[in-house]
């Protein structure tokens, strides 16, 4: 078995056998990696703390035929503050599940790793509004993985004349906005106000560390949420449980 070292973030954990855990790491060096942590469910086990969701670790692993094995691990950042705040934990959990759903295994892509790591740090800062950060995270992750939504040119004909009576039509399945002449092609197209469209452009192209400065009113936030949720569903082809939980929390606030 080959031994290799990675910097990684724990994005999914599940119990395995009597006392083990299977952890999914988003790593800088190898992409998404799945490995078993022997005995990690025992309280005093050396892997117990490092195999919690969000943990940023340096790890050594043995590669196996079907499943790798965690050999050594060092915690770089535990992100304990996220696990102690239910709302921020919900945002971060959804981000991890989204990464897990969109990224294939063993495909090295450093940018999503750095994006998630930066976002976890930002969600851990209590003075930052987590909502615009989430929208920036979604848009940037989609763009990195080849799913950048077209927010300027019509996805039907390429025309940049997409404004329609103070708004645009956004077609999640087709991948972006539609001009008035192509509106009939967009099954399930949603109406977006120009304010929502410009906000999405700003979040997509801007520095994620400044995303919290974008103010999202209730109506504007709801518009963007509907558009991006439908867009992501069209790419993942399944509803993410963590998103449903986050929606429940937000509706109760």
Tab-separated table of C-alpha atoms in Angstrom:
chain	number	residue	atom	x	y	z
A	1	UNK	CA	0.000	0.000	0.000
A	2	UNK	CA	1.283	3.472	-0.894
A	3	UNK	CA	1.604	6.102	1.812
A	4	UNK	CA	0.724	9.721	1.029
A	5	UNK	CA	0.263	13.033	2.870
A	6	UNK	CA	-2.479	15.616	2.451
A	7	UNK	CA	-3.884	18.851	3.799
A	8	UNK	CA	-7.629	18.303	4.040
A	9	UNK	CA	-11.015	19.399	5.370
A	10	UNK	CA	-13.486	16.858	6.741
A	11	UNK	CA	-16.633	17.318	4.627
A	12	UNK	CA	-18.533	14.136	5.527
A	13	UNK	CA	-18.427	11.549	8.312
A	14	UNK	CA	-20.344	8.327	8.837
A	15	UNK	CA	-20.104	5.438	11.268
A	16	UNK	CA	-18.511	2.223	10.083
A	17	UNK	CA	-18.507	-1.185	11.735
A	18	UNK	CA	-18.360	-1.211	15.547
A	19	UNK	CA	-15.977	1.636	16.371
A	20	UNK	CA	-14.681	3.083	13.116
A	21	UNK	CA	-15.601	6.109	11.035
A	22	UNK	CA	-15.437	6.698	7.328
A	23	UNK	CA	-14.406	10.260	6.587
A	24	UNK	CA	-14.473	12.147	3.323
A	25	UNK	CA	-11.713	14.735	3.023
A	26	UNK	CA	-11.493	17.549	0.524
A	27	UNK	CA	-7.730	17.776	0.087
A	28	UNK	CA	-5.399	20.221	-1.583
A	29	UNK	CA	-3.237	17.495	-3.120
A	30	UNK	CA	-5.617	14.686	-4.124
A	31	UNK	CA	-9.079	16.212	-4.404
A	32	UNK	CA	-11.877	14.352	-2.632
A	33	UNK	CA	-10.642	11.311	-0.702
A	34	UNK	CA	-12.564	8.727	1.324
A	35	UNK	CA	-10.801	6.878	4.153
A	36	UNK	CA	-11.513	4.763	7.209
A	37	UNK	CA	-10.389	5.991	10.640
A	38	UNK	CA	-9.940	2.922	12.822
A	39	UNK	CA	-11.440	3.228	16.295
A	40	UNK	CA	-12.390	6.894	15.791
A	41	UNK	CA	-15.720	6.451	17.606
A	42	UNK	CA	-13.935	5.603	20.845
A	43	UNK	CA	-13.637	8.752	23.021
A	44	UNK	CA	-9.900	8.479	23.681
A	45	UNK	CA	-8.953	7.360	20.206
A	46	UNK	CA	-6.270	9.488	18.523
A	47	UNK	CA	-8.561	10.091	15.535
A	48	UNK	CA	-11.708	11.046	17.493
A	49	UNK	CA	-11.260	14.836	17.540
A	50	UNK	CA	-9.713	15.127	14.079
A	51	UNK	CA	-12.553	13.316	12.324
A	52	UNK	CA	-15.271	15.804	13.228
A	53	UNK	CA	-17.013	17.730	10.475
A	54	UNK	CA	-15.196	20.913	9.320
A	55	UNK	CA	-11.848	19.892	10.866
A	56	UNK	CA	-8.865	21.160	8.889
A	57	UNK	CA	-6.158	18.523	9.219
A	58	UNK	CA	-2.792	17.365	7.997
A	59	UNK	CA	-3.073	13.649	7.471
A	60	UNK	CA	-1.098	10.630	6.370
A	61	UNK	CA	-3.012	7.868	4.622
A	62	UNK	CA	-2.436	4.409	3.187
A	63	UNK	CA	-4.075	3.870	-0.187
A	64	UNK	CA	-6.170	0.734	-0.444
A	65	UNK	CA	-8.033	-1.110	-3.180
A	66	UNK	CA	-11.467	0.272	-2.351
A	67	UNK	CA	-10.921	2.445	0.720
A	68	UNK	CA	-7.906	4.292	2.059
A	69	UNK	CA	-6.897	4.158	5.718
A	70	UNK	CA	-6.033	7.068	7.979
A	71	UNK	CA	-2.600	6.483	9.484
A	72	UNK	CA	-1.693	9.755	11.222
A	73	UNK	CA	-3.508	13.056	11.637
A	74	UNK	CA	-2.800	16.504	13.071
A	75	UNK	CA	-5.491	19.136	13.623
A	76	UNK	CA	-4.661	22.486	12.028
A	77	UNK	CA	-7.997	24.155	12.835
A	78	UNK	CA	-10.998	22.480	14.474
A	79	UNK	CA	-13.587	25.194	13.666
A	80	UNK	CA	-15.170	24.499	17.012
A	81	UNK	CA	-16.969	27.863	16.877
A	82	UNK	CA	-19.034	26.613	13.939
A	83	UNK	CA	-20.191	23.500	15.768
A	84	UNK	CA	-21.244	25.632	18.760
A	85	UNK	CA	-23.527	27.937	16.721
A	86	UNK	CA	-26.478	26.101	15.186
A	87	UNK	CA	-27.141	28.619	12.410
A	88	UNK	CA	-23.523	28.981	11.289
A	89	UNK	CA	-23.075	25.221	11.572
A	90	UNK	CA	-26.030	24.806	9.198
A	91	UNK	CA	-24.455	27.116	6.611
A	92	UNK	CA	-21.100	25.344	6.833
A	93	UNK	CA	-22.674	21.875	6.726
A	94	UNK	CA	-24.541	22.755	3.555
A	95	UNK	CA	-21.344	24.091	1.976
A	96	UNK	CA	-19.579	20.804	2.754
A	97	UNK	CA	-22.443	18.712	1.370
A	98	UNK	CA	-22.570	20.820	-1.773
A	99	UNK	CA	-18.846	20.308	-2.362
A	100	UNK	CA	-19.298	16.587	-1.774
A	101	UNK	CA	-22.202	16.418	-4.232
A	102	UNK	CA	-20.482	18.329	-7.034
A	103	UNK	CA	-16.893	17.079	-6.904
A	104	UNK	CA	-15.846	13.677	-8.239
A	105	UNK	CA	-13.388	11.599	-6.227
A	106	UNK	CA	-9.645	11.789	-6.812
A	107	UNK	CA	-9.731	14.815	-9.087
A	108	UNK	CA	-7.286	17.380	-7.821
A	109	UNK	CA	-8.749	20.886	-7.819
A	110	UNK	CA	-7.038	23.204	-5.389
A	111	UNK	CA	-9.411	26.141	-5.895
A	112	UNK	CA	-12.507	24.506	-4.289
A	113	UNK	CA	-10.377	23.441	-1.322
A	114	UNK	CA	-9.141	26.998	-0.764
A	115	UNK	CA	-12.645	28.401	-1.287
A	116	UNK	CA	-14.146	26.100	1.347
A	117	UNK	CA	-11.323	26.722	3.815
A	118	UNK	CA	-11.664	30.499	3.450
A	119	UNK	CA	-15.445	30.299	3.790
A	120	UNK	CA	-15.281	28.228	6.985
A	121	UNK	CA	-13.033	30.874	8.525
A	122	UNK	CA	-15.425	33.626	7.454
A	123	UNK	CA	-18.511	31.828	8.780
A	124	UNK	CA	-16.702	31.543	12.080
A	125	UNK	CA	-16.584	35.335	12.450
A	126	UNK	CA	-19.746	36.373	14.342
A	127	UNK	CA	-19.940	39.892	12.889
A	128	UNK	CA	-20.325	38.668	9.293
A	129	UNK	CA	-23.729	38.031	7.745
A	130	UNK	CA	-23.594	34.376	6.653
A	131	UNK	CA	-26.206	34.699	3.880
A	132	UNK	CA	-24.305	36.704	1.215
A	133	UNK	CA	-21.235	34.593	1.958
A	134	UNK	CA	-23.223	31.455	1.155
A	135	UNK	CA	-24.423	32.908	-2.149
A	136	UNK	CA	-20.902	33.939	-3.095
A	137	UNK	CA	-19.654	30.463	-2.141
A	138	UNK	CA	-22.288	28.743	-4.297
A	139	UNK	CA	-21.628	30.927	-7.329
A	140	UNK	CA	-17.846	30.694	-7.108
A	141	UNK	CA	-17.874	26.924	-6.544
A	142	UNK	CA	-20.162	26.397	-9.529
A	143	UNK	CA	-17.892	28.564	-11.672
A	144	UNK	CA	-14.761	26.682	-10.586
A	145	UNK	CA	-16.330	23.358	-11.538
A	146	UNK	CA	-17.427	24.451	-15.005
A	147	UNK	CA	-21.004	25.351	-14.097
A	148	UNK	CA	-20.690	29.136	-14.201
A	149	UNK	CA	-24.192	30.536	-14.803
A	150	UNK	CA	-24.570	32.941	-17.704
A	151	UNK	CA	-25.721	36.196	-16.113
A	152	UNK	CA	-25.031	38.548	-19.030
A	153	UNK	CA	-25.586	36.791	-22.364
A	154	UNK	CA	-28.703	34.814	-23.289
A	155	UNK	CA	-28.068	31.074	-23.058
A	156	UNK	CA	-30.380	30.551	-26.014
A	157	UNK	CA	-28.902	32.831	-28.684
A	158	UNK	CA	-26.003	34.700	-27.074
A	159	UNK	CA	-27.702	38.087	-27.179
A	160	UNK	CA	-26.864	40.509	-24.388
A	161	UNK	CA	-30.277	42.202	-24.594
A	162	UNK	CA	-31.825	40.162	-21.792
A	163	UNK	CA	-33.756	42.806	-19.851
A	164	UNK	CA	-37.516	42.237	-19.856
A	165	UNK	CA	-39.826	44.786	-18.221
A	166	UNK	CA	-37.404	45.620	-15.413
A	167	UNK	CA	-36.201	42.071	-14.923
A	168	UNK	CA	-34.862	38.946	-16.661
A	169	UNK	CA	-35.843	35.320	-17.063
A	170	UNK	CA	-33.410	32.848	-15.521
A	171	UNK	CA	-33.494	29.256	-16.794
A	172	UNK	CA	-31.836	26.892	-14.265
A	173	UNK	CA	-31.823	23.882	-16.585
A	174	UNK	CA	-30.323	25.796	-19.523
A	175	UNK	CA	-27.752	27.528	-17.351
A	176	UNK	CA	-28.544	31.225	-17.217
A	177	UNK	CA	-30.578	34.192	-18.411
A	178	UNK	CA	-32.794	34.343	-21.485
A	179	UNK	CA	-33.569	37.219	-23.841
A	180	UNK	CA	-37.232	38.011	-24.667
A	181	UNK	CA	-36.999	36.111	-27.962
A	182	UNK	CA	-35.788	32.895	-26.249
A	183	UNK	CA	-38.055	32.979	-23.206
A	184	UNK	CA	-40.258	30.167	-24.529
A	185	UNK	CA	-37.240	27.820	-24.616
A	186	UNK	CA	-36.683	28.016	-20.872
A	187	UNK	CA	-38.736	25.311	-19.172
A	188	UNK	CA	-39.065	26.206	-15.496
A	189	UNK	CA	-37.563	29.681	-16.038
A	190	UNK	CA	-37.793	32.056	-13.086
A	191	UNK	CA	-38.180	35.804	-13.053
A	192	UNK	CA	-35.258	37.738	-11.573
A	193	UNK	CA	-35.321	41.434	-10.807
A	194	UNK	CA	-32.430	43.481	-12.119
A	195	UNK	CA	-31.384	44.040	-8.513
A	196	UNK	CA	-31.111	40.284	-7.929
A	197	UNK	CA	-29.199	39.815	-11.181
A	198	UNK	CA	-26.691	42.581	-10.397
A	199	UNK	CA	-26.224	41.215	-6.875
A	200	UNK	CA	-25.458	37.735	-8.222
A	201	UNK	CA	-22.905	39.231	-10.627
A	202	UNK	CA	-21.267	41.137	-7.783
A	203	UNK	CA	-21.082	38.063	-5.549
A	204	UNK	CA	-19.756	35.891	-8.365
A	205	UNK	CA	-16.982	38.230	-9.452
A	206	UNK	CA	-16.100	39.927	-6.163
A	207	UNK	CA	-13.773	38.979	-3.318
A	208	UNK	CA	-15.532	36.462	-1.081
A	209	UNK	CA	-13.893	38.084	1.946
A	210	UNK	CA	-16.022	41.154	1.223
A	211	UNK	CA	-19.255	39.299	0.473
A	212	UNK	CA	-20.675	40.171	3.899
A	213	UNK	CA	-20.791	43.804	2.788
A	214	UNK	CA	-23.516	42.974	0.240
A	215	UNK	CA	-26.877	43.679	1.847
A	216	UNK	CA	-29.642	41.212	1.018
A	217	UNK	CA	-33.178	42.285	1.865
A	218	UNK	CA	-35.735	39.582	2.523
A	219	UNK	CA	-37.246	39.764	-0.967
A	220	UNK	CA	-33.883	39.996	-2.723
A	221	UNK	CA	-32.486	37.086	-0.707
A	222	UNK	CA	-35.550	34.975	-1.535
A	223	UNK	CA	-35.192	35.678	-5.277
A	224	UNK	CA	-31.548	34.666	-5.340
A	225	UNK	CA	-32.236	31.630	-3.182
A	226	UNK	CA	-34.932	30.366	-5.563
A	227	UNK	CA	-32.707	30.859	-8.602
A	228	UNK	CA	-29.590	29.242	-7.159
A	229	UNK	CA	-31.455	26.398	-5.472
A	230	UNK	CA	-33.074	25.466	-8.786
A	231	UNK	CA	-29.770	25.871	-10.632
A	232	UNK	CA	-27.922	23.608	-8.179
A	233	UNK	CA	-30.712	21.024	-8.185
A	234	UNK	CA	-30.399	20.800	-11.969
A	235	UNK	CA	-26.690	19.947	-11.551
A	236	UNK	CA	-26.793	17.644	-8.516
A	237	UNK	CA	-30.110	16.004	-9.500
A	238	UNK	CA	-30.986	15.556	-5.830
A	239	UNK	CA	-32.069	17.697	-2.919
A	240	UNK	CA	-29.443	18.147	-0.234
A	241	UNK	CA	-30.669	17.384	3.279
A	242	UNK	CA	-28.481	20.071	4.804
A	243	UNK	CA	-30.090	22.692	2.531
A	244	UNK	CA	-33.553	21.652	3.702
A	245	UNK	CA	-32.404	21.983	7.329
A	246	UNK	CA	-30.881	25.391	6.632
A	247	UNK	CA	-34.114	26.540	4.986
A	248	UNK	CA	-36.061	25.437	8.067
A	249	UNK	CA	-33.763	27.425	10.348
A	250	UNK	CA	-33.939	30.539	8.182
A	251	UNK	CA	-37.721	30.451	7.969
A	252	UNK	CA	-37.928	30.258	11.774
A	253	UNK	CA	-35.715	33.324	12.296
